[in-house]
Short mmCIF file of C-alpha atoms in Angstrom, two decimals:
data_model
loop_
_atom_site.label_atom_id
_atom_site.label_comp_id
_atom_site.label_asym_id
_atom_site.label_seq_id
_atom_site.Cartn_x
_atom_site.Cartn_y
_atom_site.Cartn_z
CA MET E 1245 0.01 -0.09 -0.03
CA SER E 1246 2.82 2.36 0.63
CA LEU E 1247 4.30 1.80 -2.94
CA ILE E 1248 0.67 2.70 -4.28
CA PHE E 1249 0.68 5.84 -2.11
CA ARG E 1250 4.17 6.96 -3.15
CA LEU E 1251 3.30 6.28 -6.83
CA ALA E 1252 0.11 8.35 -6.71
CA LEU E 1253 1.88 11.01 -4.90
CA ARG E 1254 4.43 11.18 -7.69
CA TYR E 1255 2.00 11.15 -10.40
CA LEU E 1256 -0.03 13.80 -8.72
CA THR E 1257 3.06 16.11 -8.11
CA SER E 1258 4.67 15.80 -11.52
CA ILE E 1259 1.83 17.01 -13.79
CA LYS E 1260 2.60 19.64 -16.45
CA GLY E 1261 0.87 21.75 -19.14
CA SER E 1262 -2.92 21.59 -19.25
CA ALA E 1263 -3.17 18.71 -16.70
CA LEU E 1264 -1.59 21.19 -14.16
CA LEU E 1265 -4.28 23.70 -14.84
CA VAL E 1266 -6.95 21.18 -14.49
CA SER E 1267 -5.37 20.00 -11.29
CA LEU E 1268 -5.32 23.49 -9.91
CA ILE E 1269 -8.92 24.06 -10.92
CA ALA E 1270 -9.97 20.85 -9.29
CA PHE E 1271 -8.06 21.53 -6.22
CA LEU E 1272 -9.41 25.18 -5.95
CA GLY E 1273 -12.98 23.91 -6.59
CA ILE E 1274 -12.89 21.39 -3.65
CA SER E 1275 -11.35 23.98 -1.45
CA LEU E 1276 -13.70 26.86 -2.23
CA SER E 1277 -16.67 24.55 -2.00
CA VAL E 1278 -15.63 23.26 1.44
CA SER E 1279 -14.95 26.90 2.76
CA ALA E 1280 -18.32 28.19 1.31
CA ILE E 1281 -20.16 25.27 3.17
CA LEU E 1282 -18.44 25.78 6.30
CA LEU E 1283 -18.79 29.44 6.34
CA THR E 1284 -22.52 29.33 5.38
CA MET E 1285 -23.17 26.84 8.04
CA GLY E 1286 -21.30 28.85 10.45
CA ALA E 1287 -23.46 31.91 9.70
CA PHE E 1288 -26.43 29.77 10.38
CA SER E 1289 -25.08 28.42 13.44
CA GLY E 1290 -23.88 31.84 14.61
CA PHE E 1291 -27.19 33.42 14.02
CA GLN E 1292 -29.00 30.51 15.86
CA ARG E 1293 -26.62 30.72 18.92
CA THR E 1294 -27.06 34.68 19.25
CA LEU E 1295 -30.72 34.53 18.64
CA LYS E 1296 -31.13 32.05 21.41
CA GLU E 1297 -28.92 34.14 23.59
CA LYS E 1298 -31.05 37.36 22.76
CA ILE E 1299 -34.26 35.37 23.47
CA LEU E 1300 -32.94 34.00 26.69
CA SER E 1301 -31.84 37.42 27.94
CA THR E 1302 -35.27 38.90 27.32
CA THR E 1303 -37.72 36.09 28.12
CA PRO E 1304 -38.23 33.72 31.09
CA HIS E 1305 -37.00 30.20 30.58
CA ILE E 1306 -40.27 28.69 31.84
CA ILE E 1307 -43.80 30.06 32.04
CA VAL E 1308 -46.23 28.69 34.45
CA SER E 1309 -49.84 29.66 33.83
CA LEU E 1310 -52.10 28.90 36.83
CA ILE E 1311 -55.56 27.47 35.90
CA GLU E 1312 -56.95 27.18 39.50
CA GLU E 1313 -56.94 29.69 42.14
CA GLY E 1314 -54.51 28.94 45.28
CA ASN E 1315 -51.99 30.01 47.61
CA TYR E 1316 -49.43 31.26 45.15
CA GLU E 1317 -46.77 31.76 47.71
CA VAL E 1318 -46.88 27.97 48.74
CA GLU E 1319 -46.70 27.03 44.84
CA GLU E 1320 -43.82 29.58 44.46
CA ASN E 1321 -41.74 28.02 47.24
CA LYS E 1322 -42.15 24.54 45.71
CA ILE E 1323 -40.80 25.82 42.35
CA ILE E 1324 -37.86 27.77 43.76
CA ASN E 1325 -36.85 24.74 45.89
CA LEU E 1326 -36.16 22.67 42.75
CA PRO E 1327 -32.23 22.49 42.52
CA GLU E 1328 -32.22 23.69 38.90
CA VAL E 1329 -34.23 26.77 39.48
CA LYS E 1330 -32.55 30.11 40.00
CA ASN E 1331 -35.71 32.41 40.51
CA ALA E 1332 -39.45 32.37 40.12
CA ILE E 1333 -41.56 35.49 39.67
CA TYR E 1334 -45.15 35.85 40.31
CA ILE E 1335 -46.98 37.65 37.62
CA THR E 1336 -50.47 38.50 36.40
CA ILE E 1337 -51.04 39.90 32.87
CA TYR E 1338 -54.08 41.86 31.82
CA GLN E 1339 -55.09 43.37 28.50
CA GLY E 1340 -55.92 47.09 28.25
CA MET E 1341 -55.25 50.41 26.34
CA VAL E 1342 -53.01 53.09 27.11
CA SER E 1343 -53.54 56.73 25.95
CA LYS E 1344 -51.31 59.82 25.83
CA ASP E 1345 -52.50 63.15 24.23
CA GLY E 1346 -55.27 61.52 22.33
CA ARG E 1347 -53.06 58.71 20.96
CA VAL E 1348 -54.11 55.10 22.16
CA GLN E 1349 -52.36 51.92 21.76
CA ALA E 1350 -53.59 48.28 22.91
CA VAL E 1351 -50.91 46.86 25.40
CA SER E 1352 -50.34 43.90 27.70
CA VAL E 1353 -50.13 44.99 31.29
CA LYS E 1354 -47.89 42.88 33.37
CA GLY E 1355 -48.00 42.93 37.25
CA MET E 1356 -45.15 41.83 39.38
CA LYS E 1357 -44.08 42.35 42.98
CA ARG E 1358 -42.92 45.70 43.64
CA GLU E 1359 -39.39 44.58 44.55
CA GLU E 1360 -39.09 42.69 41.38
CA VAL E 1361 -40.42 45.65 39.31
CA GLY E 1362 -38.20 48.16 41.06
CA LEU E 1363 -40.97 50.58 41.68
CA ASN E 1364 -40.66 52.29 44.93
CA THR E 1365 -43.85 54.34 44.70
CA GLU E 1366 -47.46 53.53 44.27
CA GLY E 1367 -48.88 54.51 40.85
CA GLY E 1368 -45.81 54.27 38.80
CA VAL E 1369 -45.41 52.13 35.85
CA LEU E 1370 -42.66 51.13 33.63
CA VAL E 1371 -43.34 51.63 29.74
CA GLY E 1372 -41.70 49.78 26.68
CA GLU E 1373 -39.22 52.12 25.00
CA GLY E 1374 -40.74 51.40 21.61
CA LEU E 1375 -44.11 52.31 23.08
CA ALA E 1376 -42.94 55.51 24.72
CA SER E 1377 -41.40 56.72 21.42
CA LEU E 1378 -44.77 55.67 19.52
CA LEU E 1379 -47.09 57.78 21.86
CA GLY E 1380 -44.34 60.43 22.72
CA ILE E 1381 -44.12 59.49 26.36
CA GLU E 1382 -41.26 61.00 28.46
CA LEU E 1383 -39.99 60.16 31.94
CA GLY E 1384 -42.36 61.46 34.59
CA ASP E 1385 -45.33 61.86 32.19
CA GLU E 1386 -48.92 60.84 33.21
CA ILE E 1387 -50.56 58.25 31.08
CA VAL E 1388 -54.22 56.98 31.05
CA LEU E 1389 -54.67 53.34 31.24
CA ILE E 1390 -57.98 52.06 30.12
CA SER E 1391 -59.55 48.68 31.04
CA PRO E 1392 -61.71 46.91 28.39
CA PHE E 1393 -64.14 45.99 31.05
CA SER E 1394 -66.87 48.73 31.67
CA VAL E 1395 -67.89 50.12 35.12
CA ARG E 1396 -71.48 50.44 35.91
CA THR E 1397 -72.50 54.06 36.74
CA PRO E 1398 -75.70 55.93 37.16
CA LEU E 1399 -75.24 57.04 33.42
CA GLY E 1400 -74.63 53.50 32.39
CA PHE E 1401 -71.64 51.45 31.62
CA VAL E 1402 -68.35 53.54 30.98
CA PRO E 1403 -64.72 52.28 30.50
CA LYS E 1404 -62.61 52.18 33.57
CA VAL E 1405 -59.64 54.57 33.51
CA GLY E 1406 -56.68 54.98 35.66
CA TYR E 1407 -53.92 57.64 35.62
CA TYR E 1408 -50.23 56.43 36.25
CA LYS E 1409 -46.96 58.17 36.37
CA VAL E 1410 -44.11 56.80 34.19
CA ALA E 1411 -41.29 55.78 36.58
CA GLY E 1412 -38.93 54.24 33.85
CA PHE E 1413 -38.68 52.49 30.59
CA ILE E 1414 -38.14 48.92 29.50
CA LYS E 1415 -35.60 48.02 26.56
CA THR E 1416 -35.30 44.38 25.61
CA GLY E 1417 -35.00 44.50 21.83
CA THR E 1418 -38.15 42.35 21.25
CA PHE E 1419 -41.24 43.94 19.77
CA GLU E 1420 -43.65 42.45 22.27
CA GLN E 1421 -41.74 43.77 25.15
CA ASP E 1422 -40.71 47.21 23.88
CA TYR E 1423 -43.92 48.19 21.90
CA LEU E 1424 -46.80 46.22 23.55
CA THR E 1425 -46.04 46.07 27.22
CA ILE E 1426 -46.42 48.22 30.33
CA VAL E 1427 -45.20 46.74 33.87
CA MET E 1428 -46.62 47.90 37.05
CA SER E 1429 -46.65 46.41 40.82
CA VAL E 1430 -49.18 43.37 41.12
CA ASP E 1431 -50.98 45.21 43.87
CA ASP E 1432 -51.73 48.22 41.44
CA ALA E 1433 -52.71 45.87 38.74
CA GLN E 1434 -55.14 43.91 40.82
CA LYS E 1435 -56.54 47.03 42.26
CA PHE E 1436 -57.23 48.39 38.67
CA PHE E 1437 -58.38 45.28 36.86
CA GLY E 1438 -59.79 43.20 39.63
CA GLN E 1439 -60.01 39.47 38.70
CA GLN E 1440 -60.10 40.21 34.88
CA TRP E 1441 -56.63 38.73 34.43
CA GLN E 1442 -55.57 37.03 31.18
CA LEU E 1443 -52.63 35.09 32.85
CA LYS E 1444 -51.78 34.46 36.33
CA GLY E 1445 -48.66 32.57 37.05
CA TYR E 1446 -44.84 32.48 37.29
CA GLU E 1447 -41.88 33.44 35.30
CA VAL E 1448 -39.32 30.77 35.96
CA TYR E 1449 -35.44 31.25 35.29
CA ILE E 1450 -33.09 28.31 35.64
CA LYS E 1451 -29.53 28.00 36.07
CA ASP E 1452 -28.97 26.18 32.72
CA PRO E 1453 -31.55 27.33 30.21
CA TYR E 1454 -31.09 24.33 28.08
CA LEU E 1455 -32.41 21.99 30.61
CA ALA E 1456 -35.78 23.78 30.35
CA GLN E 1457 -37.67 20.74 29.10
CA GLU E 1458 -36.39 18.78 32.18
CA VAL E 1459 -37.22 21.47 34.68
CA LYS E 1460 -40.83 21.73 32.71
CA GLU E 1461 -41.62 18.27 33.51
CA LYS E 1462 -40.85 18.55 37.25
CA ILE E 1463 -42.77 21.57 37.54
CA GLU E 1464 -45.91 19.87 35.96
CA ASN E 1465 -45.36 17.07 38.29
CA ILE E 1466 -45.56 19.34 41.21
CA LEU E 1467 -48.40 21.42 40.13
CA GLY E 1468 -50.41 18.74 38.24
CA SER E 1469 -53.60 19.84 36.54
CA LYS E 1470 -53.62 23.27 38.28
CA ALA E 1471 -51.24 24.70 35.77
CA PHE E 1472 -50.23 24.70 32.31
CA VAL E 1473 -46.41 24.84 31.80
CA SER E 1474 -44.42 25.79 28.75
CA SER E 1475 -40.70 26.47 28.18
CA TRP E 1476 -39.00 28.93 25.92
CA ILE E 1477 -38.04 25.93 23.74
CA ASP E 1478 -41.84 25.28 23.13
CA LEU E 1479 -42.55 28.93 22.54
CA ASN E 1480 -39.78 29.14 19.93
CA ARG E 1481 -39.81 25.71 18.33
CA GLN E 1482 -41.30 26.57 14.95
CA LEU E 1483 -38.61 29.37 14.64
CA PHE E 1484 -35.77 27.15 15.28
CA ASN E 1485 -37.25 24.30 13.18
CA ALA E 1486 -37.64 26.66 10.25
CA LEU E 1487 -33.85 27.90 10.73
CA GLN E 1488 -32.65 24.34 10.87
CA LEU E 1489 -34.57 23.40 7.80
CA GLU E 1490 -33.17 26.43 5.96
CA LYS E 1491 -29.68 25.33 7.07
CA VAL E 1492 -30.09 21.73 5.84
CA ALA E 1493 -31.52 22.88 2.47
CA ILE E 1494 -28.53 25.30 1.74
CA PHE E 1495 -26.20 22.53 3.01
CA PHE E 1496 -27.19 20.45 0.23
CA VAL E 1497 -27.33 23.13 -2.48
CA LEU E 1498 -23.71 23.88 -1.41
CA LEU E 1499 -22.89 20.14 -1.45
CA LEU E 1500 -24.12 20.17 -5.12
CA MET E 1501 -21.77 22.84 -5.98
CA ALA E 1502 -18.97 20.67 -4.44
CA THR E 1503 -20.00 17.74 -6.43
CA LEU E 1504 -19.93 19.57 -9.66
CA SER E 1505 -16.29 20.81 -8.81
CA SER E 1506 -15.37 17.12 -8.33
CA PHE E 1507 -16.03 16.59 -12.13
CA ASN E 1508 -12.64 18.34 -12.68
CA ILE E 1509 -11.11 15.51 -10.84
CA THR E 1510 -12.59 13.04 -13.17
CA SER E 1511 -11.39 14.95 -16.18
CA LEU E 1512 -7.72 15.14 -14.66
CA LEU E 1513 -7.60 11.43 -14.13
CA PHE E 1514 -8.81 10.78 -17.61
CA MET E 1515 -5.94 12.76 -18.69
CA LYS E 1516 -3.55 11.15 -16.35
CA VAL E 1517 -4.76 7.61 -17.56
CA ARG E 1518 -4.15 8.65 -21.28
CA ASP E 1519 -0.72 10.05 -20.37
CA LYS E 1520 0.41 7.03 -18.33
CA VAL E 1521 -0.42 4.18 -20.34
CA ARG E 1522 3.10 3.29 -20.86
CA ASP E 1523 3.75 3.25 -17.15
CA ILE E 1524 0.56 1.22 -16.58
CA ALA E 1525 1.97 -1.44 -19.10
CA VAL E 1526 5.39 -1.50 -17.31
CA LEU E 1527 3.79 -1.82 -13.81
CA ARG E 1528 1.66 -4.64 -14.91
CA THR E 1529 4.69 -6.48 -16.35
CA TYR E 1530 6.42 -6.15 -13.05
CA GLY E 1531 3.59 -7.86 -11.35
CA PHE E 1532 1.07 -5.08 -10.44
CA LYS E 1533 -2.55 -6.33 -10.58
CA ARG E 1534 -5.52 -4.48 -11.93
CA LYS E 1535 -6.78 -3.56 -8.45
CA ASP E 1536 -3.32 -2.02 -7.72
CA ILE E 1537 -3.65 0.24 -10.94
CA MET E 1538 -7.20 1.02 -9.86
CA LEU E 1539 -6.06 1.95 -6.36
CA THR E 1540 -3.27 4.03 -7.64
CA PHE E 1541 -5.35 6.32 -9.65
CA LEU E 1542 -8.08 6.47 -6.78
CA MET E 1543 -5.46 7.45 -4.44
CA GLN E 1544 -4.63 10.53 -6.62
CA GLY E 1545 -8.25 11.55 -6.49
CA LEU E 1546 -8.39 11.02 -2.66
CA LEU E 1547 -5.15 13.01 -2.16
CA LEU E 1548 -6.30 16.00 -4.26
CA GLY E 1549 -9.72 15.87 -2.32
CA PHE E 1550 -7.91 15.66 0.92
CA SER E 1551 -5.48 18.54 0.17
CA GLY E 1552 -8.51 20.55 -1.08
CA ALA E 1553 -10.75 19.77 1.92
CA VAL E 1554 -7.93 20.70 4.36
CA SER E 1555 -7.21 23.92 2.75
CA GLY E 1556 -10.86 24.75 2.42
CA ILE E 1557 -11.19 24.16 6.20
CA ILE E 1558 -8.27 26.41 7.01
CA LEU E 1559 -9.76 29.23 4.53
CA ALA E 1560 -13.16 28.74 6.28
CA PHE E 1561 -11.54 29.38 9.75
CA VAL E 1562 -9.58 32.41 8.47
CA GLY E 1563 -12.85 33.73 6.88
CA GLN E 1564 -14.56 33.24 10.25
CA PHE E 1565 -11.97 35.15 12.06
CA LEU E 1566 -12.46 38.02 9.69
CA ILE E 1567 -16.22 37.89 10.00
CA ASN E 1568 -16.33 38.04 13.56
CA HIS E 1569 -13.45 40.52 14.11
CA TYR E 1570 -14.73 43.05 11.52
CA ARG E 1571 -18.39 42.25 11.78
CA LEU E 1572 -18.78 41.80 8.10
CA ILE E 1573 -22.29 40.44 8.16
CA ARG E 1574 -24.41 43.50 8.99
CA VAL E 1575 -28.23 43.10 9.74
CA PRO E 1576 -30.95 45.63 10.91
CA SER E 1577 -30.82 45.28 14.58
CA GLU E 1578 -34.68 46.24 14.80
CA VAL E 1579 -35.45 43.20 12.70
CA TYR E 1580 -32.98 40.50 13.75
CA LEU E 1581 -32.36 41.59 17.42
CA MET E 1582 -28.69 41.95 16.50
CA ASP E 1583 -26.52 44.40 14.48
CA HIS E 1584 -24.44 41.69 12.84
CA ILE E 1585 -24.38 37.89 12.45
CA PRO E 1586 -21.29 36.10 13.89
CA SER E 1587 -19.82 32.96 12.35
CA ASN E 1588 -19.64 29.79 14.40
CA ILE E 1589 -18.28 26.71 12.76
CA GLU E 1590 -19.49 23.79 14.75
CA LEU E 1591 -17.38 20.62 14.94
CA VAL E 1592 -20.03 18.42 13.56
CA ASP E 1593 -20.49 20.59 10.47
CA GLY E 1594 -16.76 20.44 9.90
CA VAL E 1595 -16.40 16.66 10.19
CA ILE E 1596 -19.43 15.98 7.99
CA THR E 1597 -18.16 18.50 5.29
CA PHE E 1598 -14.67 16.90 5.39
CA VAL E 1599 -15.87 13.43 5.10
CA LEU E 1600 -18.28 14.36 2.11
CA ALA E 1601 -15.55 16.16 0.35
CA LEU E 1602 -13.43 12.91 0.58
CA LEU E 1603 -16.33 10.67 -0.47
CA ILE E 1604 -17.05 12.96 -3.43
CA SER E 1605 -13.54 12.97 -4.51
CA LEU E 1606 -13.36 9.45 -4.34
CA LEU E 1607 -16.57 8.69 -6.33
CA ALA E 1608 -15.32 11.10 -8.91
CA SER E 1609 -12.29 8.96 -9.33
CA VAL E 1610 -13.93 5.53 -9.77
CA ILE E 1611 -14.55 5.70 -13.52
CA PRO E 1612 -11.25 6.83 -14.72
CA SER E 1613 -9.54 4.44 -12.34
CA TYR E 1614 -11.53 1.54 -13.48
CA ARG E 1615 -10.84 2.40 -17.03
CA ALA E 1616 -6.88 2.51 -16.15
CA SER E 1617 -7.33 -0.94 -14.45
CA LYS E 1618 -8.87 -2.46 -17.63
CA LEU E 1619 -6.18 -1.37 -20.06
CA SER E 1620 -4.64 -4.44 -21.83
CA VAL E 1621 -0.91 -4.72 -21.57
CA VAL E 1622 -0.73 -6.53 -24.91
CA GLU E 1623 -2.74 -3.80 -26.72
CA ILE E 1624 -0.59 -1.04 -25.05
CA LEU E 1625 2.68 -2.66 -26.17
CA ARG E 1626 1.13 -3.36 -29.58
CA LYS E 1627 0.25 0.15 -30.21
CA ASP E 1628 3.76 1.31 -29.13
#
């Protein structure tokens, strides 16, 4: 086998003329295809990872929605006592409208404990930064909060209205939080809305967000039928499934590009077979079998694919460094929750791409290698 390897390496490095050009094209084709696949997969992986980090930084890891009334402090203690849980915050969510200087916007009103909200005075609220910009709300302004449920008066049913002072703003980078949310103390919220809540439950934050499904099952076992529990993975499953599907689709498109590039290896080996017919005859005379001839030419294709794949991987990591260092992939932050997409080439993507590049190169070498093994020594010598 070592003789076959040395012979294949010698044939591959001793090419000249048009064969040298075809060899360079084949090498560059494999190299650029591998780097293109890895950089594209890296961009998808980097986008997914950053998106998950953004989601986890602005949303709870698990949401517990209580179905039945009960002592929420007892339930909260049961959840907090789980070893994976970092914190559990009691919340109530209501639907309402906010008005400022004649402009009206529908909002979700989130009630939280005063110490969790950071509000020191009664009657203060936190407003999403986008909502504040939309309605022209400034710090210290008074806003009008309107309940969708009417109040009976001697004059009939009229909407319930409350006046609250803006004590601060919320900025998370998500549309729902920044444009559609007002936060107030749970006491103020219950006083204004009464029992007309849309959701009552807990926002649970755990030490390792990627264990959310396991912790979700434990909370379901604790609360039973009294609550509906969903994790951040459940809430964003469709989004990440769509991203993964796009990643797989583009991977196969780029793999097709690598397959087309491998045709250059086939062309190169056909040229090598034509140029080395005398060498084949001599090798066969000295005892080389047909399979040895075939392995020699297969080895050339494999070496070319290996060197192209290795250089492609190196080129991909250089490209990744440049992309991340200079933030080359810019995107609108108001749409993607980030101002640039980092590249993150994963080990599994690198291994799969490398193995497939070798496999494609090997398959591209089969036909010319088989033809070389079938050449007749008698016919070659007769032509000479």
